[in-house]
Structures are given as C-alpha cells and as structure tokens.
Amino acid sequence: MENIHFPFIGFKKLIQINLRQLEYFVAAARHGSTARAALAINVSQPSISKAIADLEAQWGEKLFVRKHAVGLDLTAAGLARSREALSLLEAAQRLQEPRKQAVSGTLRLGFLSTLGALWIPQLLTQMQKRHPSIDIELVEGDIASLTRQVERGEIHAALQYDLGLARPLLTMHPVAALPPYALLPARHALSAAPSVSLAELAQSPLLLINLPQSREYFLSLFREAGVVPTVNYELASIELVRSMVANGHGVSVLTTRPVVDRTHDGKRLVCKRIKGRVAKQAVVLSVPRSNASALIAPFLTVAKSVIAPD
C-alpha cells in the first residue's frame, strides 16, 4: 500500500502537559480544595496534588495559595491558566464528539409570485447568514404550477398558500397564517374607521387578485359574510392592485402587506382590519411526502423565523 504523507506544521518541542492534568487542575480551581476536587471527579487526592505540582513546574508559575485547613485560592496566574485550561478542555470535548457536517447543496425552491417581493429577499439573506453552504435556485409560479413541480420532483419545495386541497403526494408544513385586510384609497369614506366589514367593502367596486386558487379564497370571504361584491377588475399583480386602489378605482382585500403603505406612483393607501371572524390564509412549505431533500429542514426553520417571528 502506498504511504500517504500529510504536511506537518510542526511544533518547536513536544507538548509536555496532558488533558488529564488540566482536568485535575480545573477541578481543584472549581472546588477550592484538592480533597473536594478528588471526591467530585472520583480520583485520589494525591493525583490532584501531583497534577498541580507538575503544571506549576512546567509553567514556572504558582497556581494556588494554600491555606491550611481552608483550601486553595487561585493566584492571578492560576486564574488566567484555569481559563485557558477550561477553554482547551471544552475544545477537546467537542473534538471527542462525532463531527457534525454542515448540510450543503442546492435547494430548488418554488415560491408563489404574490409572496415573492416581500419575503424571498429576506429569506435569501438569512439563509446566506445561517447556512452559507446551501445554494438556492428560485422558481416563481402560481399554486397549481408549483404543486405540480413539487409532485414531479422538478423542485424540492414550494412556499405557497394552503388551500386545503388533498394532495396525497405532498406534505404541507405550516409556516404562517396571514389575516386578510381591507385596502382602501386614502380618501375613501371608510378610511377613518378603525375597522371595516366585508358588507361595507362590498358597496364599493372590488379589485380582485385573479391568480388561480387565490381568487377563490378572496371571493369565499365575501360568500361567508353573505354578500356579493361587484368586481371592477381582476388583476394578477399585487402592486397593480395597490396602485389601482390608491388611484380610486375600487377597494381590495389582500393578505400580503408591504411595510410601506404607498404605491409605485407615491400615492397613499389605507389598510384596515376586517371586522368579525375571517379565515386566515395559511402559508405553507409544500414538500414531497417521501424522499424529501435534507435541505428542506434548515430552510423551513428560517422561513418560520422570517415570516412568522415570535
């Protein structure tokens, strides 16, 4: 067998101390007595005393002040050495344990277009900080297309809304539950009210998000309230809906809320809580029920911390 040669950094001289001596020294420092240290770690008292004497000889420093019938007090040098020894012992303890390899690879992540602008940049930033060995490929889509891609194995997971549809090949991991809110022009008659009802909203033209499945969710809110809105426009872009509302073309109901209540053209919007009990829209991470990627778990933890922080 061919010999394998490893480069050796080299030390100027062999290491003369060992971990056992450091353990005995730290135990004595912690308990303030060789007798109590020996009892605590189940060794003989002479073993503790010898380890301390050997270290003092090696370092040329007095580590303790011995007080008859009282015990040991650390000297200044002893205090500094005990901290160094403890740090080294902790590192040795970690070295003794099985090595935990960082999860690495590429996560192919789908995301719903209406969630992307608000959450995806923050998720990427946090993943780069917490899991730099994981790369992320992004795929934007609607719920139907993302669901198909996860089922076919084309993407590892998808951040989307859960519409309660049975998908036997998928598992839906909860991430957050977003309450719907009313979106009004700044000069709307209801803009000064603390909250509005769906019946009140239905009296104004409605601007409706018409993405597959999302459209049905928003209309179901009005049905549950026993009212039928007059849909003025159906639009696929949240930003376009917001701009249309701000310019007085109707009202809307959304769940994703940007931090700033202004549109691209600088006009102000008013967001209001909806009265009564309304169904929240569940944000989930859909993943294959079997053979899911190991990269999903760290991403799910980050997603929950970003989208639904405690």
PDB file of C-alpha atoms in Angstrom:
ATOM      1  CA  MET A   1       0.000   0.000   0.000  1.00  0.00           C
ATOM      2  CA  GLU A   2       1.305   3.409  -0.923  1.00  0.00           C
ATOM      3  CA  ASN A   3       2.254   5.578   2.012  1.00  0.00           C
ATOM      4  CA  ILE A   4       0.243   8.749   2.420  1.00  0.00           C
ATOM      5  CA  HIS A   5       2.215  11.731   3.636  1.00  0.00           C
ATOM      6  CA  PHE A   6       0.481  14.603   5.387  1.00  0.00           C
ATOM      7  CA  PRO A   7       2.031  18.050   5.638  1.00  0.00           C
ATOM      8  CA  PHE A   8       3.102  18.727   9.220  1.00  0.00           C
ATOM      9  CA  ILE A   9       3.054  22.209  10.614  1.00  0.00           C
ATOM     10  CA  GLY A  10       5.436  21.215  13.371  1.00  0.00           C
ATOM     11  CA  PHE A  11       5.970  22.340  16.944  1.00  0.00           C
ATOM     12  CA  LYS A  12       9.249  23.572  18.314  1.00  0.00           C
ATOM     13  CA  LYS A  13       9.091  20.968  21.091  1.00  0.00           C
ATOM     14  CA  LEU A  14       6.831  18.175  22.188  1.00  0.00           C
ATOM     15  CA  ILE A  15       3.839  19.061  24.339  1.00  0.00           C
ATOM     16  CA  GLN A  16       4.673  18.227  27.957  1.00  0.00           C
ATOM     17  CA  ILE A  17       1.234  18.611  29.540  1.00  0.00           C
ATOM     18  CA  ASN A  18      -1.823  16.421  29.056  1.00  0.00           C
ATOM     19  CA  LEU A  19      -5.571  16.816  29.292  1.00  0.00           C
ATOM     20  CA  ARG A  20      -5.821  14.745  32.458  1.00  0.00           C
ATOM     21  CA  GLN A  21      -3.548  17.197  34.302  1.00  0.00           C
ATOM     22  CA  LEU A  22      -5.697  20.082  33.064  1.00  0.00           C
ATOM     23  CA  GLU A  23      -8.885  18.326  34.194  1.00  0.00           C
ATOM     24  CA  TYR A  24      -7.458  17.854  37.696  1.00  0.00           C
ATOM     25  CA  PHE A  25      -6.241  21.458  37.823  1.00  0.00           C
ATOM     26  CA  VAL A  26      -9.622  22.870  36.708  1.00  0.00           C
ATOM     27  CA  ALA A  27     -11.435  20.640  39.227  1.00  0.00           C
ATOM     28  CA  ALA A  28      -9.241  21.961  42.039  1.00  0.00           C
ATOM     29  CA  ALA A  29      -9.818  25.537  40.898  1.00  0.00           C
ATOM     30  CA  ARG A  30     -13.566  24.968  40.768  1.00  0.00           C
ATOM     31  CA  HIS A  31     -13.870  23.279  44.162  1.00  0.00           C
ATOM     32  CA  GLY A  32     -11.163  25.242  46.017  1.00  0.00           C
ATOM     33  CA  SER A  33      -9.683  22.094  47.535  1.00  0.00           C
ATOM     34  CA  THR A  34      -7.765  19.049  46.335  1.00  0.00           C
ATOM     35  CA  ALA A  35      -9.861  16.854  48.631  1.00  0.00           C
ATOM     36  CA  ARG A  36     -13.179  18.167  47.310  1.00  0.00           C
ATOM     37  CA  ALA A  37     -11.908  18.001  43.716  1.00  0.00           C
ATOM     38  CA  ALA A  38     -10.795  14.388  44.179  1.00  0.00           C
ATOM     39  CA  LEU A  39     -14.220  13.494  45.575  1.00  0.00           C
ATOM     40  CA  ALA A  40     -16.057  15.290  42.758  1.00  0.00           C
ATOM     41  CA  ILE A  41     -14.245  13.554  39.899  1.00  0.00           C
ATOM     42  CA  ASN A  42     -13.639  10.261  41.734  1.00  0.00           C
ATOM     43  CA  VAL A  43      -9.835  10.161  41.779  1.00  0.00           C
ATOM     44  CA  SER A  44      -7.309  10.112  44.591  1.00  0.00           C
ATOM     45  CA  GLN A  45      -6.269  13.357  46.270  1.00  0.00           C
ATOM     46  CA  PRO A  46      -2.539  12.699  45.607  1.00  0.00           C
ATOM     47  CA  SER A  47      -3.320  12.521  41.877  1.00  0.00           C
ATOM     48  CA  ILE A  48      -4.810  16.029  42.033  1.00  0.00           C
ATOM     49  CA  SER A  49      -1.869  17.382  44.029  1.00  0.00           C
ATOM     50  CA  LYS A  50       0.699  15.837  41.667  1.00  0.00           C
ATOM     51  CA  ALA A  51      -1.047  17.261  38.568  1.00  0.00           C
ATOM     52  CA  ILE A  52      -0.978  20.744  40.091  1.00  0.00           C
ATOM     53  CA  ALA A  53       2.687  20.404  41.101  1.00  0.00           C
ATOM     54  CA  ASP A  54       3.649  19.176  37.618  1.00  0.00           C
ATOM     55  CA  LEU A  55       1.849  22.077  35.938  1.00  0.00           C
ATOM     56  CA  GLU A  56       3.444  24.622  38.269  1.00  0.00           C
ATOM     57  CA  ALA A  57       6.849  23.157  37.429  1.00  0.00           C
ATOM     58  CA  GLN A  58       6.113  23.159  33.720  1.00  0.00           C
ATOM     59  CA  TRP A  59       4.832  26.724  33.648  1.00  0.00           C
ATOM     60  CA  GLY A  60       7.146  28.131  36.287  1.00  0.00           C
ATOM     61  CA  GLU A  61       4.167  29.762  37.985  1.00  0.00           C
ATOM     62  CA  LYS A  62       2.452  29.329  41.313  1.00  0.00           C
ATOM     63  CA  LEU A  63      -1.180  28.442  40.597  1.00  0.00           C
ATOM     64  CA  PHE A  64      -2.652  28.413  44.104  1.00  0.00           C
ATOM     65  CA  VAL A  65      -2.173  29.937  47.517  1.00  0.00           C
ATOM     66  CA  ARG A  66      -2.503  27.072  50.013  1.00  0.00           C
ATOM     67  CA  LYS A  67      -4.397  27.938  53.171  1.00  0.00           C
ATOM     68  CA  HIS A  68      -4.081  25.400  55.960  1.00  0.00           C
ATOM     69  CA  ALA A  69      -7.415  23.830  56.895  1.00  0.00           C
ATOM     70  CA  VAL A  70      -9.188  26.154  54.455  1.00  0.00           C
ATOM     71  CA  GLY A  71      -8.243  25.109  50.942  1.00  0.00           C
ATOM     72  CA  LEU A  72      -6.886  26.694  47.783  1.00  0.00           C
ATOM     73  CA  ASP A  73      -7.167  30.156  46.338  1.00  0.00           C
ATOM     74  CA  LEU A  74      -6.147  30.829  42.723  1.00  0.00           C
ATOM     75  CA  THR A  75      -3.300  33.237  42.162  1.00  0.00           C
ATOM     76  CA  ALA A  76      -3.558  35.762  39.322  1.00  0.00           C
ATOM     77  CA  ALA A  77      -1.500  33.408  37.169  1.00  0.00           C
ATOM     78  CA  GLY A  78      -3.652  30.473  38.279  1.00  0.00           C
ATOM     79  CA  LEU A  79      -6.831  32.296  37.314  1.00  0.00           C
ATOM     80  CA  ALA A  80      -5.509  33.043  33.823  1.00  0.00           C
ATOM     81  CA  ARG A  81      -4.254  29.463  33.389  1.00  0.00           C
ATOM     82  CA  SER A  82      -7.550  27.976  34.624  1.00  0.00           C
ATOM     83  CA  ARG A  83      -9.473  29.920  31.993  1.00  0.00           C
ATOM     84  CA  GLU A  84      -7.090  28.756  29.272  1.00  0.00           C
ATOM     85  CA  ALA A  85      -7.285  25.183  30.525  1.00  0.00           C
ATOM     86  CA  LEU A  86     -11.089  25.229  30.616  1.00  0.00           C
ATOM     87  CA  SER A  87     -11.237  26.546  27.064  1.00  0.00           C
ATOM     88  CA  LEU A  88      -8.875  23.807  25.902  1.00  0.00           C
ATOM     89  CA  LEU A  89     -10.881  21.102  27.696  1.00  0.00           C
ATOM     90  CA  GLU A  90     -14.113  22.326  26.113  1.00  0.00           C
ATOM     91  CA  ALA A  91     -12.458  22.190  22.676  1.00  0.00           C
ATOM     92  CA  ALA A  92     -11.226  18.679  23.417  1.00  0.00           C
ATOM     93  CA  GLN A  93     -14.741  17.657  24.435  1.00  0.00           C
ATOM     94  CA  ARG A  94     -16.086  18.893  21.088  1.00  0.00           C
ATOM     95  CA  LEU A  95     -13.270  17.084  19.281  1.00  0.00           C
ATOM     96  CA  GLN A  96     -14.211  13.864  21.045  1.00  0.00           C
ATOM     97  CA  GLU A  97     -17.785  14.000  19.715  1.00  0.00           C
ATOM     98  CA  PRO A  98     -18.796  12.829  16.212  1.00  0.00           C
ATOM     99  CA  ARG A  99     -18.290  15.571  13.671  1.00  0.00           C
ATOM    100  CA  LYS A 100     -21.470  17.277  12.546  1.00  0.00           C
ATOM    101  CA  GLN A 101     -21.183  18.012   8.863  1.00  0.00           C
ATOM    102  CA  ALA A 102     -22.824  21.166   7.607  1.00  0.00           C
ATOM    103  CA  VAL A 103     -25.710  20.471   5.272  1.00  0.00           C
ATOM    104  CA  SER A 104     -24.726  21.608   1.808  1.00  0.00           C
ATOM    105  CA  GLY A 105     -26.094  21.521  -1.699  1.00  0.00           C
ATOM    106  CA  THR A 106     -28.606  23.310  -3.894  1.00  0.00           C
ATOM    107  CA  LEU A 107     -32.229  23.741  -2.833  1.00  0.00           C
ATOM    108  CA  ARG A 108     -34.588  24.237  -5.766  1.00  0.00           C
ATOM    109  CA  LEU A 109     -37.261  26.444  -4.193  1.00  0.00           C
ATOM    110  CA  GLY A 110     -40.544  27.421  -5.786  1.00  0.00           C
ATOM    111  CA  PHE A 111     -42.458  30.403  -4.488  1.00  0.00           C
ATOM    112  CA  LEU A 112     -45.823  31.989  -5.089  1.00  0.00           C
ATOM    113  CA  SER A 113     -45.429  35.223  -7.008  1.00  0.00           C
ATOM    114  CA  THR A 114     -47.572  37.190  -4.540  1.00  0.00           C
ATOM    115  CA  LEU A 115     -45.259  36.159  -1.676  1.00  0.00           C
ATOM    116  CA  GLY A 116     -42.010  36.776  -3.508  1.00  0.00           C
ATOM    117  CA  ALA A 117     -41.396  40.517  -3.310  1.00  0.00           C
ATOM    118  CA  LEU A 118     -41.940  40.734   0.445  1.00  0.00           C
ATOM    119  CA  TRP A 119     -40.332  37.526   1.691  1.00  0.00           C
ATOM    120  CA  ILE A 120     -37.888  35.974  -0.771  1.00  0.00           C
ATOM    121  CA  PRO A 121     -35.112  38.634  -0.469  1.00  0.00           C
ATOM    122  CA  GLN A 122     -35.218  38.363   3.339  1.00  0.00           C
ATOM    123  CA  LEU A 123     -35.190  34.557   3.200  1.00  0.00           C
ATOM    124  CA  LEU A 124     -32.159  34.536   0.907  1.00  0.00           C
ATOM    125  CA  THR A 125     -30.302  36.937   3.196  1.00  0.00           C
ATOM    126  CA  GLN A 126     -30.973  34.832   6.298  1.00  0.00           C
ATOM    127  CA  MET A 127     -30.098  31.575   4.533  1.00  0.00           C
ATOM    128  CA  GLN A 128     -26.772  33.036   3.414  1.00  0.00           C
ATOM    129  CA  LYS A 129     -26.031  34.063   7.010  1.00  0.00           C
ATOM    130  CA  ARG A 130     -27.130  30.862   8.730  1.00  0.00           C
ATOM    131  CA  HIS A 131     -26.449  28.236   6.048  1.00  0.00           C
ATOM    132  CA  PRO A 132     -23.810  29.565   3.648  1.00  0.00           C
ATOM    133  CA  SER A 133     -23.181  26.073   2.254  1.00  0.00           C
ATOM    134  CA  ILE A 134     -26.735  25.879   0.870  1.00  0.00           C
ATOM    135  CA  ASP A 135     -27.366  27.453  -2.532  1.00  0.00           C
ATOM    136  CA  ILE A 136     -30.905  28.281  -3.593  1.00  0.00           C
ATOM    137  CA  GLU A 137     -32.386  28.191  -7.080  1.00  0.00           C
ATOM    138  CA  LEU A 138     -35.650  30.127  -7.378  1.00  0.00           C
ATOM    139  CA  VAL A 139     -38.703  29.185  -9.410  1.00  0.00           C
ATOM    140  CA  GLU A 140     -41.637  31.613  -9.459  1.00  0.00           C
ATOM    141  CA  GLY A 141     -45.149  30.405 -10.192  1.00  0.00           C
ATOM    142  CA  ASP A 142     -48.777  30.072  -9.169  1.00  0.00           C
ATOM    143  CA  ILE A 143     -50.120  27.478  -6.740  1.00  0.00           C
ATOM    144  CA  ALA A 144     -51.179  24.976  -9.386  1.00  0.00           C
ATOM    145  CA  SER A 145     -47.881  25.008 -11.263  1.00  0.00           C
ATOM    146  CA  LEU A 146     -45.772  24.908  -8.097  1.00  0.00           C
ATOM    147  CA  THR A 147     -47.756  21.976  -6.744  1.00  0.00           C
ATOM    148  CA  ARG A 148     -47.225  20.010  -9.955  1.00  0.00           C
ATOM    149  CA  GLN A 149     -43.493  20.728  -9.948  1.00  0.00           C
ATOM    150  CA  VAL A 150     -43.064  19.514  -6.353  1.00  0.00           C
ATOM    151  CA  GLU A 151     -45.037  16.341  -7.099  1.00  0.00           C
ATOM    152  CA  ARG A 152     -42.916  15.633 -10.183  1.00  0.00           C
ATOM    153  CA  GLY A 153     -39.654  16.267  -8.328  1.00  0.00           C
ATOM    154  CA  GLU A 154     -38.753  19.247 -10.519  1.00  0.00           C
ATOM    155  CA  ILE A 155     -38.337  21.416  -7.411  1.00  0.00           C
ATOM    156  CA  HIS A 156     -37.599  20.383  -3.822  1.00  0.00           C
ATOM    157  CA  ALA A 157     -40.208  22.569  -2.109  1.00  0.00           C
ATOM    158  CA  ALA A 158     -42.598  25.443  -2.709  1.00  0.00           C
ATOM    159  CA  LEU A 159     -43.550  28.383  -0.500  1.00  0.00           C
ATOM    160  CA  GLN A 160     -47.228  28.922  -1.174  1.00  0.00           C
ATOM    161  CA  TYR A 161     -50.720  29.170   0.281  1.00  0.00           C
ATOM    162  CA  ASP A 162     -52.516  26.097   1.585  1.00  0.00           C
ATOM    163  CA  LEU A 163     -55.993  25.939   0.092  1.00  0.00           C
ATOM    164  CA  GLY A 164     -56.972  22.738   1.854  1.00  0.00           C
ATOM    165  CA  LEU A 165     -56.874  20.589  -1.292  1.00  0.00           C
ATOM    166  CA  ALA A 166     -55.998  16.923  -0.802  1.00  0.00           C
ATOM    167  CA  ARG A 167     -52.580  16.171  -2.302  1.00  0.00           C
ATOM    168  CA  PRO A 168     -51.573  12.610  -1.321  1.00  0.00           C
ATOM    169  CA  LEU A 169     -48.033  13.012  -2.667  1.00  0.00           C
ATOM    170  CA  LEU A 170     -47.276  16.160  -0.652  1.00  0.00           C
ATOM    171  CA  THR A 171     -46.805  17.275   2.933  1.00  0.00           C
ATOM    172  CA  MET A 172     -47.740  20.853   3.803  1.00  0.00           C
ATOM    173  CA  HIS A 173     -45.535  22.261   6.569  1.00  0.00           C
ATOM    174  CA  PRO A 174     -47.166  25.305   8.258  1.00  0.00           C
ATOM    175  CA  VAL A 175     -45.108  28.494   8.093  1.00  0.00           C
ATOM    176  CA  ALA A 176     -47.519  31.309   8.970  1.00  0.00           C
ATOM    177  CA  ALA A 177     -51.208  32.273   8.980  1.00  0.00           C
ATOM    178  CA  LEU A 178     -51.845  35.668   7.385  1.00  0.00           C
ATOM    179  CA  PRO A 179     -55.079  37.542   8.214  1.00  0.00           C
ATOM    180  CA  PRO A 180     -56.793  39.287   5.298  1.00  0.00           C
ATOM    181  CA  TYR A 181     -57.095  43.055   5.443  1.00  0.00           C
ATOM    182  CA  ALA A 182     -59.026  45.732   3.558  1.00  0.00           C
ATOM    183  CA  LEU A 183     -57.182  48.045   1.194  1.00  0.00           C
ATOM    184  CA  LEU A 184     -58.735  51.487   0.624  1.00  0.00           C
ATOM    185  CA  PRO A 185     -57.892  54.737  -1.150  1.00  0.00           C
ATOM    186  CA  ALA A 186     -56.733  57.419   1.276  1.00  0.00           C
ATOM    187  CA  ARG A 187     -59.926  59.471   0.718  1.00  0.00           C
ATOM    188  CA  HIS A 188     -62.393  56.605   0.896  1.00  0.00           C
ATOM    189  CA  ALA A 189     -65.401  57.111   3.157  1.00  0.00           C
ATOM    190  CA  LEU A 190     -64.275  54.188   5.345  1.00  0.00           C
ATOM    191  CA  SER A 191     -60.622  55.264   5.610  1.00  0.00           C
ATOM    192  CA  ALA A 192     -61.094  56.835   9.054  1.00  0.00           C
ATOM    193  CA  ALA A 193     -62.894  53.828  10.549  1.00  0.00           C
ATOM    194  CA  PRO A 194     -60.867  51.588  12.904  1.00  0.00           C
ATOM    195  CA  SER A 195     -62.095  48.501  11.019  1.00  0.00           C
ATOM    196  CA  VAL A 196     -64.466  47.632   8.201  1.00  0.00           C
ATOM    197  CA  SER A 197     -66.834  44.785   7.449  1.00  0.00           C
ATOM    198  CA  LEU A 198     -66.939  42.780   4.234  1.00  0.00           C
ATOM    199  CA  ALA A 199     -70.504  44.021   3.749  1.00  0.00           C
ATOM    200  CA  GLU A 200     -69.244  47.602   3.834  1.00  0.00           C
ATOM    201  CA  LEU A 201     -66.468  46.764   1.361  1.00  0.00           C
ATOM    202  CA  ALA A 202     -68.955  45.117  -0.991  1.00  0.00           C
ATOM    203  CA  GLN A 203     -70.636  48.502  -1.503  1.00  0.00           C
ATOM    204  CA  SER A 204     -67.546  49.687  -3.422  1.00  0.00           C
ATOM    205  CA  PRO A 205     -66.137  48.218  -6.673  1.00  0.00           C
ATOM    206  CA  LEU A 206     -63.708  45.381  -5.894  1.00  0.00           C
ATOM    207  CA  LEU A 207     -60.250  44.908  -7.399  1.00  0.00           C
ATOM    208  CA  LEU A 208     -59.648  41.165  -7.250  1.00  0.00           C
ATOM    209  CA  ILE A 209     -56.424  39.162  -7.397  1.00  0.00           C
ATOM    210  CA  ASN A 210     -57.190  36.581 -10.077  1.00  0.00           C
ATOM    211  CA  LEU A 211     -54.322  34.129  -9.619  1.00  0.00           C
ATOM    212  CA  PRO A 212     -55.550  30.521  -9.663  1.00  0.00           C
ATOM    213  CA  GLN A 213     -56.888  29.424  -6.251  1.00  0.00           C
ATOM    214  CA  SER A 214     -56.097  32.813  -4.638  1.00  0.00           C
ATOM    215  CA  ARG A 215     -59.087  34.310  -6.452  1.00  0.00           C
ATOM    216  CA  GLU A 216     -61.369  31.686  -4.948  1.00  0.00           C
ATOM    217  CA  TYR A 217     -60.064  32.347  -1.425  1.00  0.00           C
ATOM    218  CA  PHE A 218     -60.874  36.079  -1.562  1.00  0.00           C
ATOM    219  CA  LEU A 219     -64.347  35.532  -3.050  1.00  0.00           C
ATOM    220  CA  SER A 220     -65.061  32.915  -0.364  1.00  0.00           C
ATOM    221  CA  LEU A 221     -64.593  35.563   2.319  1.00  0.00           C
ATOM    222  CA  PHE A 222     -67.479  37.559   0.888  1.00  0.00           C
ATOM    223  CA  ARG A 223     -69.633  34.445   0.479  1.00  0.00           C
ATOM    224  CA  GLU A 224     -69.069  33.540   4.141  1.00  0.00           C
ATOM    225  CA  ALA A 225     -70.180  37.069   5.039  1.00  0.00           C
ATOM    226  CA  GLY A 226     -73.337  36.634   2.940  1.00  0.00           C
ATOM    227  CA  VAL A 227     -72.552  39.387   0.427  1.00  0.00           C
ATOM    228  CA  VAL A 228     -71.655  39.501  -3.257  1.00  0.00           C
ATOM    229  CA  PRO A 229     -69.103  42.128  -4.317  1.00  0.00           C
ATOM    230  CA  THR A 230     -69.094  43.891  -7.675  1.00  0.00           C
ATOM    231  CA  VAL A 231     -65.747  43.029  -9.268  1.00  0.00           C
ATOM    232  CA  ASN A 232     -64.442  46.010 -11.200  1.00  0.00           C
ATOM    233  CA  TYR A 233     -61.115  44.500 -12.365  1.00  0.00           C
ATOM    234  CA  GLU A 234     -59.340  41.180 -11.981  1.00  0.00           C
ATOM    235  CA  LEU A 235     -55.552  41.534 -11.853  1.00  0.00           C
ATOM    236  CA  ALA A 236     -52.582  39.219 -11.351  1.00  0.00           C
ATOM    237  CA  SER A 237     -50.186  41.758  -9.783  1.00  0.00           C
ATOM    238  CA  ILE A 238     -50.443  42.862  -6.171  1.00  0.00           C
ATOM    239  CA  GLU A 239     -48.595  46.092  -6.977  1.00  0.00           C
ATOM    240  CA  LEU A 240     -51.037  46.873  -9.771  1.00  0.00           C
ATOM    241  CA  VAL A 241     -53.968  46.221  -7.437  1.00  0.00           C
ATOM    242  CA  ARG A 242     -52.435  48.568  -4.889  1.00  0.00           C
ATOM    243  CA  SER A 243     -51.873  51.300  -7.470  1.00  0.00           C
ATOM    244  CA  MET A 244     -55.401  50.941  -8.834  1.00  0.00           C
ATOM    245  CA  VAL A 245     -56.836  51.244  -5.308  1.00  0.00           C
ATOM    246  CA  ALA A 246     -54.702  54.280  -4.497  1.00  0.00           C
ATOM    247  CA  ASN A 247     -55.929  55.958  -7.664  1.00  0.00           C
ATOM    248  CA  GLY A 248     -59.574  55.466  -6.723  1.00  0.00           C
ATOM    249  CA  HIS A 249     -60.583  52.588  -8.995  1.00  0.00           C
ATOM    250  CA  GLY A 250     -62.008  50.485  -6.174  1.00  0.00           C
ATOM    251  CA  VAL A 251     -61.117  48.660  -2.965  1.00  0.00           C
ATOM    252  CA  SER A 252     -59.463  45.310  -2.398  1.00  0.00           C
ATOM    253  CA  VAL A 253     -58.775  42.544   0.097  1.00  0.00           C
ATOM    254  CA  LEU A 254     -55.248  41.163   0.402  1.00  0.00           C
ATOM    255  CA  THR A 255     -53.151  39.137   2.857  1.00  0.00           C
ATOM    256  CA  THR A 256     -49.586  40.107   1.914  1.00  0.00           C
ATOM    257  CA  ARG A 257     -48.875  43.580   3.243  1.00  0.00           C
ATOM    258  CA  PRO A 258     -45.770  45.582   2.296  1.00  0.00           C
ATOM    259  CA  VAL A 259     -44.098  47.610   5.029  1.00  0.00           C
ATOM    260  CA  VAL A 260     -44.893  50.967   3.392  1.00  0.00           C
ATOM    261  CA  ASP A 261     -48.484  51.947   2.577  1.00  0.00           C
ATOM    262  CA  ARG A 262     -47.593  53.776  -0.608  1.00  0.00           C
ATOM    263  CA  THR A 263     -47.696  52.703  -4.228  1.00  0.00           C
ATOM    264  CA  HIS A 264     -45.118  52.939  -7.024  1.00  0.00           C
ATOM    265  CA  ASP A 265     -46.507  56.328  -8.041  1.00  0.00           C
ATOM    266  CA  GLY A 266     -46.229  57.645  -4.485  1.00  0.00           C
ATOM    267  CA  LYS A 267     -49.903  57.664  -3.610  1.00  0.00           C
ATOM    268  CA  ARG A 268     -51.006  56.701  -0.101  1.00  0.00           C
ATOM    269  CA  LEU A 269     -53.101  53.670   0.786  1.00  0.00           C
ATOM    270  CA  VAL A 270     -55.089  52.844   3.897  1.00  0.00           C
ATOM    271  CA  CYS A 271     -55.090  49.325   5.359  1.00  0.00           C
ATOM    272  CA  LYS A 272     -57.877  48.296   7.731  1.00  0.00           C
ATOM    273  CA  ARG A 273     -58.649  45.292   9.860  1.00  0.00           C
ATOM    274  CA  ILE A 274     -61.717  43.351   8.731  1.00  0.00           C
ATOM    275  CA  LYS A 275     -64.461  43.009  11.328  1.00  0.00           C
ATOM    276  CA  GLY A 276     -65.605  39.627  12.575  1.00  0.00           C
ATOM    277  CA  ARG A 277     -64.074  36.212  12.147  1.00  0.00           C
ATOM    278  CA  VAL A 278     -62.481  35.741   8.764  1.00  0.00           C
ATOM    279  CA  ALA A 279     -60.445  32.797   7.556  1.00  0.00           C
ATOM    280  CA  LYS A 280     -56.715  33.411   7.552  1.00  0.00           C
ATOM    281  CA  GLN A 281     -54.622  32.405   4.585  1.00  0.00           C
ATOM    282  CA  ALA A 282     -52.137  29.715   5.579  1.00  0.00           C
ATOM    283  CA  VAL A 283     -48.619  29.996   4.184  1.00  0.00           C
ATOM    284  CA  VAL A 284     -47.019  26.564   3.888  1.00  0.00           C
ATOM    285  CA  LEU A 285     -43.929  24.902   2.531  1.00  0.00           C
ATOM    286  CA  SER A 286     -45.099  22.053   0.324  1.00  0.00           C
ATOM    287  CA  VAL A 287     -42.635  19.172   0.069  1.00  0.00           C
ATOM    288  CA  PRO A 288     -42.739  15.580  -1.238  1.00  0.00           C
ATOM    289  CA  ARG A 289     -44.258  13.147   1.237  1.00  0.00           C
ATOM    290  CA  SER A 290     -41.338  10.783   0.626  1.00  0.00           C
ATOM    291  CA  ASN A 291     -37.674  11.265  -0.282  1.00  0.00           C
ATOM    292  CA  ALA A 292     -37.675  14.918   0.771  1.00  0.00           C
ATOM    293  CA  SER A 293     -34.369  16.781   0.498  1.00  0.00           C
ATOM    294  CA  ALA A 294     -32.290  17.212   3.686  1.00  0.00           C
ATOM    295  CA  LEU A 295     -32.011  20.890   2.747  1.00  0.00           C
ATOM    296  CA  ILE A 296     -35.698  21.487   3.464  1.00  0.00           C
ATOM    297  CA  ALA A 297     -35.475  21.383   7.283  1.00  0.00           C
ATOM    298  CA  PRO A 298     -32.976  24.261   7.684  1.00  0.00           C
ATOM    299  CA  PHE A 299     -34.905  26.355   5.166  1.00  0.00           C
ATOM    300  CA  LEU A 300     -38.210  25.715   6.952  1.00  0.00           C
ATOM    301  CA  THR A 301     -36.734  26.916  10.245  1.00  0.00           C
ATOM    302  CA  VAL A 302     -35.501  30.108   8.600  1.00  0.00           C
ATOM    303  CA  ALA A 303     -38.824  30.660   6.812  1.00  0.00           C
ATOM    304  CA  LYS A 304     -40.772  30.475  10.072  1.00  0.00           C
ATOM    305  CA  SER A 305     -38.404  32.906  11.790  1.00  0.00           C
ATOM    306  CA  VAL A 306     -38.702  35.440   8.936  1.00  0.00           C
ATOM    307  CA  ILE A 307     -42.385  35.216   8.008  1.00  0.00           C
ATOM    308  CA  ALA A 308     -43.857  34.477  11.434  1.00  0.00           C
ATOM    309  CA  PRO A 309     -41.340  35.655  14.057  1.00  0.00           C
ATOM    310  CA  ASP A 310     -42.308  35.045  17.683  1.00  0.00           C
TER     311      ASP A 310
END
